[in-house]
Short mmCIF file of C-alpha atoms in Angstrom, two decimals:
data_model
loop_
_atom_site.label_atom_id
_atom_site.label_comp_id
_atom_site.label_asym_id
_atom_site.label_seq_id
_atom_site.Cartn_x
_atom_site.Cartn_y
_atom_site.Cartn_z
CA MET A 1 -6.51 2.09 -21.01
CA SER A 2 -6.92 0.54 -17.58
CA ARG A 3 -8.53 2.65 -14.89
CA ALA A 4 -5.36 2.32 -12.77
CA ASP A 5 -3.26 3.78 -15.59
CA GLU A 6 -5.78 6.59 -16.09
CA ILE A 7 -5.79 7.54 -12.39
CA PHE A 8 -2.01 7.42 -12.11
CA LEU A 9 -1.52 9.61 -15.17
CA GLN A 10 -4.11 12.12 -13.97
CA ASN A 11 -2.47 12.29 -10.54
CA CYS A 12 1.07 12.78 -11.87
CA LYS A 13 0.04 15.43 -14.40
CA ASP A 14 -1.93 17.28 -11.72
CA ILE A 15 1.05 17.27 -9.36
CA MET A 16 3.48 18.47 -12.03
CA GLN A 17 1.17 21.18 -13.36
CA ASN A 18 -0.50 22.38 -10.16
CA GLY A 19 1.66 21.14 -7.30
CA VAL A 20 3.57 23.05 -4.64
CA TRP A 21 7.37 22.76 -4.29
CA ASP A 22 9.16 22.43 -0.95
CA THR A 23 12.51 23.74 -2.23
CA GLU A 24 12.49 26.61 0.28
CA LEU A 25 12.12 24.22 3.23
CA GLU A 26 14.44 21.92 5.13
CA VAL A 27 13.54 18.30 4.26
CA ARG A 28 14.46 15.01 5.89
CA PRO A 29 15.00 12.75 2.80
CA ARG A 30 18.39 12.72 1.09
CA TRP A 31 19.68 11.33 -2.18
CA GLU A 32 22.55 8.87 -2.18
CA ASP A 33 25.01 11.72 -2.78
CA GLY A 34 23.72 13.58 0.27
CA ALA A 35 21.73 16.23 -1.61
CA PRO A 36 18.28 17.10 -0.19
CA ALA A 37 15.46 15.26 -1.96
CA HIS A 38 12.86 17.95 -2.65
CA THR A 39 9.34 17.29 -3.90
CA VAL A 40 6.43 18.85 -5.70
CA LYS A 41 3.14 17.82 -4.08
CA LYS A 42 -0.62 17.97 -4.02
CA PHE A 43 -2.59 17.82 -0.79
CA GLY A 44 -5.58 15.54 -0.29
CA MET A 45 -5.78 13.24 -3.29
CA VAL A 46 -8.62 10.71 -3.27
CA ASN A 47 -8.74 7.83 -5.77
CA ARG A 48 -11.36 5.10 -6.13
CA TYR A 49 -10.79 1.62 -7.56
CA ASP A 50 -13.71 -0.72 -8.30
CA LEU A 51 -12.31 -4.23 -7.84
CA GLN A 52 -15.38 -5.71 -9.48
CA LYS A 53 -14.38 -4.09 -12.76
CA GLU A 54 -10.61 -4.60 -12.87
CA PHE A 55 -7.51 -5.28 -10.83
CA PRO A 56 -5.73 -1.91 -10.39
CA ILE A 57 -2.17 -2.62 -11.48
CA LEU A 58 -0.35 -0.31 -13.90
CA THR A 59 0.51 -1.33 -17.45
CA ILE A 60 2.42 1.84 -18.38
CA ARG A 61 5.22 0.53 -16.17
CA ARG A 62 5.88 -2.67 -14.28
CA THR A 63 4.76 -3.08 -10.69
CA ALA A 64 6.60 -5.95 -9.00
CA PHE A 65 3.50 -7.96 -8.16
CA LYS A 66 5.07 -10.86 -6.25
CA SER A 67 7.22 -8.53 -4.13
CA CYS A 68 4.13 -6.42 -3.36
CA ILE A 69 2.26 -9.45 -2.08
CA ASP A 70 5.27 -10.71 -0.14
CA GLU A 71 5.54 -7.40 1.75
CA LEU A 72 1.77 -7.35 2.35
CA LEU A 73 1.87 -10.83 3.89
CA TRP A 74 4.96 -9.86 5.92
CA ILE A 75 3.00 -7.04 7.54
CA TRP A 76 -0.57 -8.34 7.73
CA GLN A 77 -0.15 -12.10 8.01
CA LYS A 78 3.25 -12.66 9.61
CA LYS A 79 2.84 -9.40 11.57
CA SER A 80 6.59 -9.09 11.42
CA ASN A 81 8.89 -6.11 11.85
CA ASN A 82 12.05 -8.01 10.92
CA VAL A 83 13.49 -7.96 7.40
CA HIS A 84 14.75 -11.54 7.80
CA ASP A 85 11.10 -12.59 7.35
CA LEU A 86 10.88 -10.70 4.05
CA ASN A 87 12.08 -12.02 0.70
CA SER A 88 12.99 -8.63 -0.80
CA HIS A 89 15.43 -5.98 0.39
CA ILE A 90 13.14 -2.96 0.26
CA TRP A 91 13.33 -2.44 4.03
CA ASP A 92 17.05 -3.07 4.51
CA SER A 93 17.88 0.64 4.76
CA TRP A 94 15.55 0.99 7.74
CA ALA A 95 16.64 -2.14 9.63
CA ASP A 96 19.08 -2.33 12.54
CA GLU A 97 21.81 -4.94 12.94
CA SER A 98 19.26 -7.56 14.06
CA GLY A 99 16.98 -6.89 11.07
CA SER A 100 14.32 -5.06 13.08
CA ILE A 101 12.61 -1.90 11.82
CA GLY A 102 11.41 -1.14 15.35
CA LYS A 103 7.85 -1.16 16.64
CA ALA A 104 6.40 -0.46 13.20
CA TYR A 105 3.97 -2.00 10.71
CA GLY A 106 3.60 -5.72 11.48
CA TYR A 107 4.49 -5.17 15.13
CA GLN A 108 1.51 -2.85 15.53
CA LEU A 109 -0.90 -5.26 13.84
CA GLY A 110 0.26 -8.04 16.15
CA LYS A 111 -0.21 -6.07 19.38
CA LYS A 112 -3.21 -7.36 21.31
CA SER A 113 -5.91 -5.26 22.90
CA ILE A 114 -8.78 -6.20 25.20
CA TYR A 115 -12.36 -5.98 23.94
CA LYS A 116 -15.57 -7.06 25.63
CA GLU A 117 -15.48 -10.22 23.48
CA GLY A 118 -11.90 -11.04 24.48
CA GLU A 119 -8.31 -10.29 23.48
CA PHE A 120 -7.47 -9.73 19.79
CA ASP A 121 -4.73 -8.27 17.67
CA GLN A 122 -5.88 -5.87 14.96
CA VAL A 123 -6.01 -8.41 12.11
CA ASP A 124 -7.93 -11.00 14.10
CA ARG A 125 -10.33 -8.32 15.29
CA VAL A 126 -11.15 -7.43 11.68
CA LEU A 127 -11.73 -11.11 10.89
CA PHE A 128 -13.95 -11.46 13.98
CA ASP A 129 -16.08 -8.44 13.11
CA LEU A 130 -16.48 -9.41 9.45
CA LYS A 131 -17.79 -12.80 10.59
CA TYR A 132 -19.92 -11.87 13.59
CA ASN A 133 -20.69 -8.17 13.19
CA PRO A 134 -20.48 -7.17 9.51
CA ALA A 135 -22.90 -4.26 10.01
CA SER A 136 -20.39 -2.57 12.30
CA ARG A 137 -19.08 0.86 11.34
CA ARG A 138 -16.04 0.33 13.57
CA ILE A 139 -14.04 -2.22 11.56
CA MET A 140 -10.70 -0.54 11.22
CA THR A 141 -6.98 -0.79 11.87
CA ASN A 142 -4.38 1.83 12.79
CA LEU A 143 -0.59 1.55 12.64
CA TYR A 144 0.11 5.12 13.80
CA ASN A 145 0.52 4.41 17.51
CA PHE A 146 1.89 7.60 19.07
CA GLU A 147 3.31 5.93 22.16
CA ASP A 148 5.56 3.73 19.96
CA LEU A 149 6.63 6.27 17.32
CA HIS A 150 9.97 6.92 19.03
CA GLU A 151 10.79 3.22 18.61
CA MET A 152 9.89 3.05 14.91
CA ASN A 153 12.73 3.35 12.39
CA LEU A 154 10.19 4.86 9.96
CA TYR A 155 6.79 6.29 10.80
CA PRO A 156 4.00 4.41 8.96
CA CYS A 157 3.07 5.90 5.58
CA ALA A 158 0.01 3.77 4.80
CA TYR A 159 -1.31 3.82 8.34
CA SER A 160 -5.03 3.07 8.48
CA MET A 161 -7.66 0.83 6.89
CA THR A 162 -11.39 1.21 7.40
CA PHE A 163 -13.60 -1.67 6.26
CA ASN A 164 -17.30 -1.42 5.48
CA VAL A 165 -19.75 -4.12 4.39
CA SER A 166 -22.59 -3.05 2.12
CA ASP A 167 -24.95 -5.59 0.52
CA ASN A 168 -22.53 -8.52 0.99
CA THR A 169 -19.71 -6.44 -0.51
CA LEU A 170 -16.58 -5.47 1.39
CA ASN A 171 -15.25 -1.98 0.69
CA GLY A 172 -12.23 -0.32 2.22
CA ILE A 173 -10.55 3.05 2.73
CA LEU A 174 -6.76 3.22 2.83
CA ASN A 175 -5.43 6.34 4.55
CA GLN A 176 -1.88 7.39 3.73
CA ARG A 177 -0.05 10.35 5.26
CA SER A 178 2.58 10.44 2.51
CA ASN A 179 2.97 8.78 -0.86
CA ASP A 180 5.97 8.78 -3.20
CA MET A 181 3.95 8.55 -6.41
CA LEU A 182 6.63 7.02 -8.60
CA THR A 183 7.99 4.30 -6.34
CA ALA A 184 5.11 3.55 -3.98
CA ASN A 185 1.72 4.65 -5.29
CA ASN A 186 0.70 1.66 -7.38
CA TRP A 187 2.65 -0.64 -5.06
CA ASN A 188 0.33 0.36 -2.20
CA VAL A 189 -2.81 0.25 -4.37
CA VAL A 190 -2.00 -3.30 -5.50
CA GLN A 191 -1.26 -4.42 -1.94
CA TYR A 192 -4.43 -3.08 -0.38
CA ALA A 193 -6.59 -4.26 -3.27
CA VAL A 194 -5.24 -7.76 -2.58
CA LEU A 195 -5.78 -7.31 1.17
CA LEU A 196 -9.42 -6.36 0.57
CA ILE A 197 -9.81 -9.44 -1.66
CA MET A 198 -8.25 -11.66 1.03
CA PHE A 199 -10.54 -10.43 3.80
CA ALA A 200 -13.58 -10.67 1.52
CA GLN A 201 -12.85 -14.22 0.39
CA VAL A 202 -12.38 -15.69 3.87
CA SER A 203 -15.47 -13.82 5.13
CA GLY A 204 -17.82 -14.99 2.38
CA LEU A 205 -18.07 -11.51 0.86
CA LYS A 206 -17.38 -9.91 -2.51
CA ALA A 207 -14.52 -7.42 -2.81
CA GLY A 208 -15.91 -4.05 -3.83
CA GLU A 209 -14.30 -0.63 -3.84
CA LEU A 210 -10.91 0.48 -2.55
CA VAL A 211 -10.74 4.19 -1.77
CA HIS A 212 -7.20 5.57 -1.45
CA VAL A 213 -6.85 8.82 0.51
CA ILE A 214 -3.43 10.50 0.33
CA ALA A 215 -2.60 13.54 2.46
CA ASP A 216 0.71 14.38 0.74
CA ALA A 217 0.99 12.97 -2.80
CA HIS A 218 4.38 13.95 -4.15
CA LEU A 219 6.97 13.51 -6.86
CA TYR A 220 10.67 13.86 -6.08
CA ASP A 221 12.72 16.31 -8.12
CA ARG A 222 14.96 13.61 -9.64
CA HIS A 223 11.93 11.46 -10.49
CA LEU A 224 10.30 13.96 -12.85
CA PRO A 225 12.15 12.89 -16.03
CA ILE A 226 11.19 9.26 -15.33
CA VAL A 227 7.55 10.21 -14.84
CA GLU A 228 7.66 12.07 -18.16
CA GLU A 229 8.99 8.87 -19.76
CA ILE A 230 6.12 6.85 -18.25
CA ILE A 231 3.52 9.36 -19.45
CA ARG A 232 4.71 8.76 -23.03
CA ASN A 233 4.19 4.98 -22.71
CA GLN A 234 1.21 3.33 -24.37
CA PRO A 235 -1.30 1.92 -21.85
CA LYS A 236 -2.54 -1.66 -22.24
CA PRO A 237 -5.66 -3.49 -21.06
CA ALA A 238 -5.83 -4.33 -17.36
CA PRO A 239 -4.80 -7.91 -16.50
CA LYS A 240 -7.02 -10.33 -14.64
CA LEU A 241 -6.19 -11.34 -11.08
CA ILE A 242 -6.57 -15.07 -10.44
CA VAL A 243 -7.00 -15.99 -6.77
CA ASP A 244 -6.91 -19.49 -5.32
CA ASP A 245 -10.54 -19.67 -4.22
CA SER A 246 -9.92 -22.79 -2.12
CA VAL A 247 -8.27 -20.65 0.58
CA LYS A 248 -10.77 -20.09 3.39
CA ASN A 249 -8.38 -19.08 6.19
CA PHE A 250 -6.67 -15.68 6.09
CA TYR A 251 -3.40 -17.20 7.31
CA ASP A 252 -3.32 -19.84 4.57
CA PHE A 253 -2.75 -17.34 1.75
CA THR A 254 0.72 -17.39 0.20
CA VAL A 255 2.35 -15.36 -2.55
CA ASP A 256 1.47 -18.20 -4.91
CA SER A 257 -2.23 -17.85 -4.06
CA PHE A 258 -2.31 -14.93 -6.50
CA ARG A 259 -1.31 -14.61 -10.13
CA LEU A 260 -1.92 -12.19 -12.95
CA GLU A 261 -3.32 -13.36 -16.26
CA ASN A 262 -2.35 -11.40 -19.40
CA TYR A 263 -0.16 -8.93 -17.53
CA ASP A 264 1.39 -6.92 -20.36
CA TYR A 265 3.37 -3.88 -19.24
CA THR A 266 5.97 -1.46 -20.56
CA PRO A 267 9.39 -1.99 -18.95
CA LEU A 268 10.96 1.06 -17.32
CA GLU A 269 14.37 1.61 -18.83
CA THR A 270 15.67 4.26 -16.44
CA LYS A 271 16.81 3.20 -12.97
CA ILE A 272 14.85 5.00 -10.26
CA PRO A 273 17.01 6.86 -7.70
CA VAL A 274 15.90 6.25 -4.13
CA ALA A 275 15.50 8.98 -1.52
CA ILE A 276 16.14 7.87 2.06
#
């Protein structure tokens, strides 16, 4: 069993067995038929993934690897907040008539701030510090900008990354205020594992550990039968991530710079309902 499968199964079982329901509360999300989308949750989950040992993608169900990377590059490389720059339709429900999701995600990473060394956006500041000041304990990004929240069509879920270099190894902490475990958990883990690998490669470092901190880890009521189906699936060995090691500039990575070798997964037969 891969470590990613093991962690996911542990998390889901813990939530189902020991979680707290919000059925007595008013909730924002709704199902397609208008019914409230209630959840069972656990507070403060922390998961650790050692990227030196394996790439943390699930095998007990498929994670759409190429779409994950495409969205990651849309946010962190293109620094876009417009769905017309994205090849999937996962953000269409949150976009306005022009395709904008408001001042969210890529918009925040592309905003420039003034430092003593000059003007940088958040991504370029990380690249600068990893090159010139890797001992810094201040290498971090934050998408949760309070002054712009009223102009975001969705508040950021995965909102902060903290990077730390130890013995030529780049580690990172992903902070997430909310995580839909079925639809988004492994999606986010895969994305930020790849992001850590990207930053490490162009900075001459090794990718080390990704720590995922989730404030509200939840399962939606209509997702529980699907999670039970996944739990019954037989895990397989973790695949190997192959990265084009000729890429030395962060902005030269493409979706095709990454591929999975021996990715064997169990297809999910039941369509997942989406809460909006």
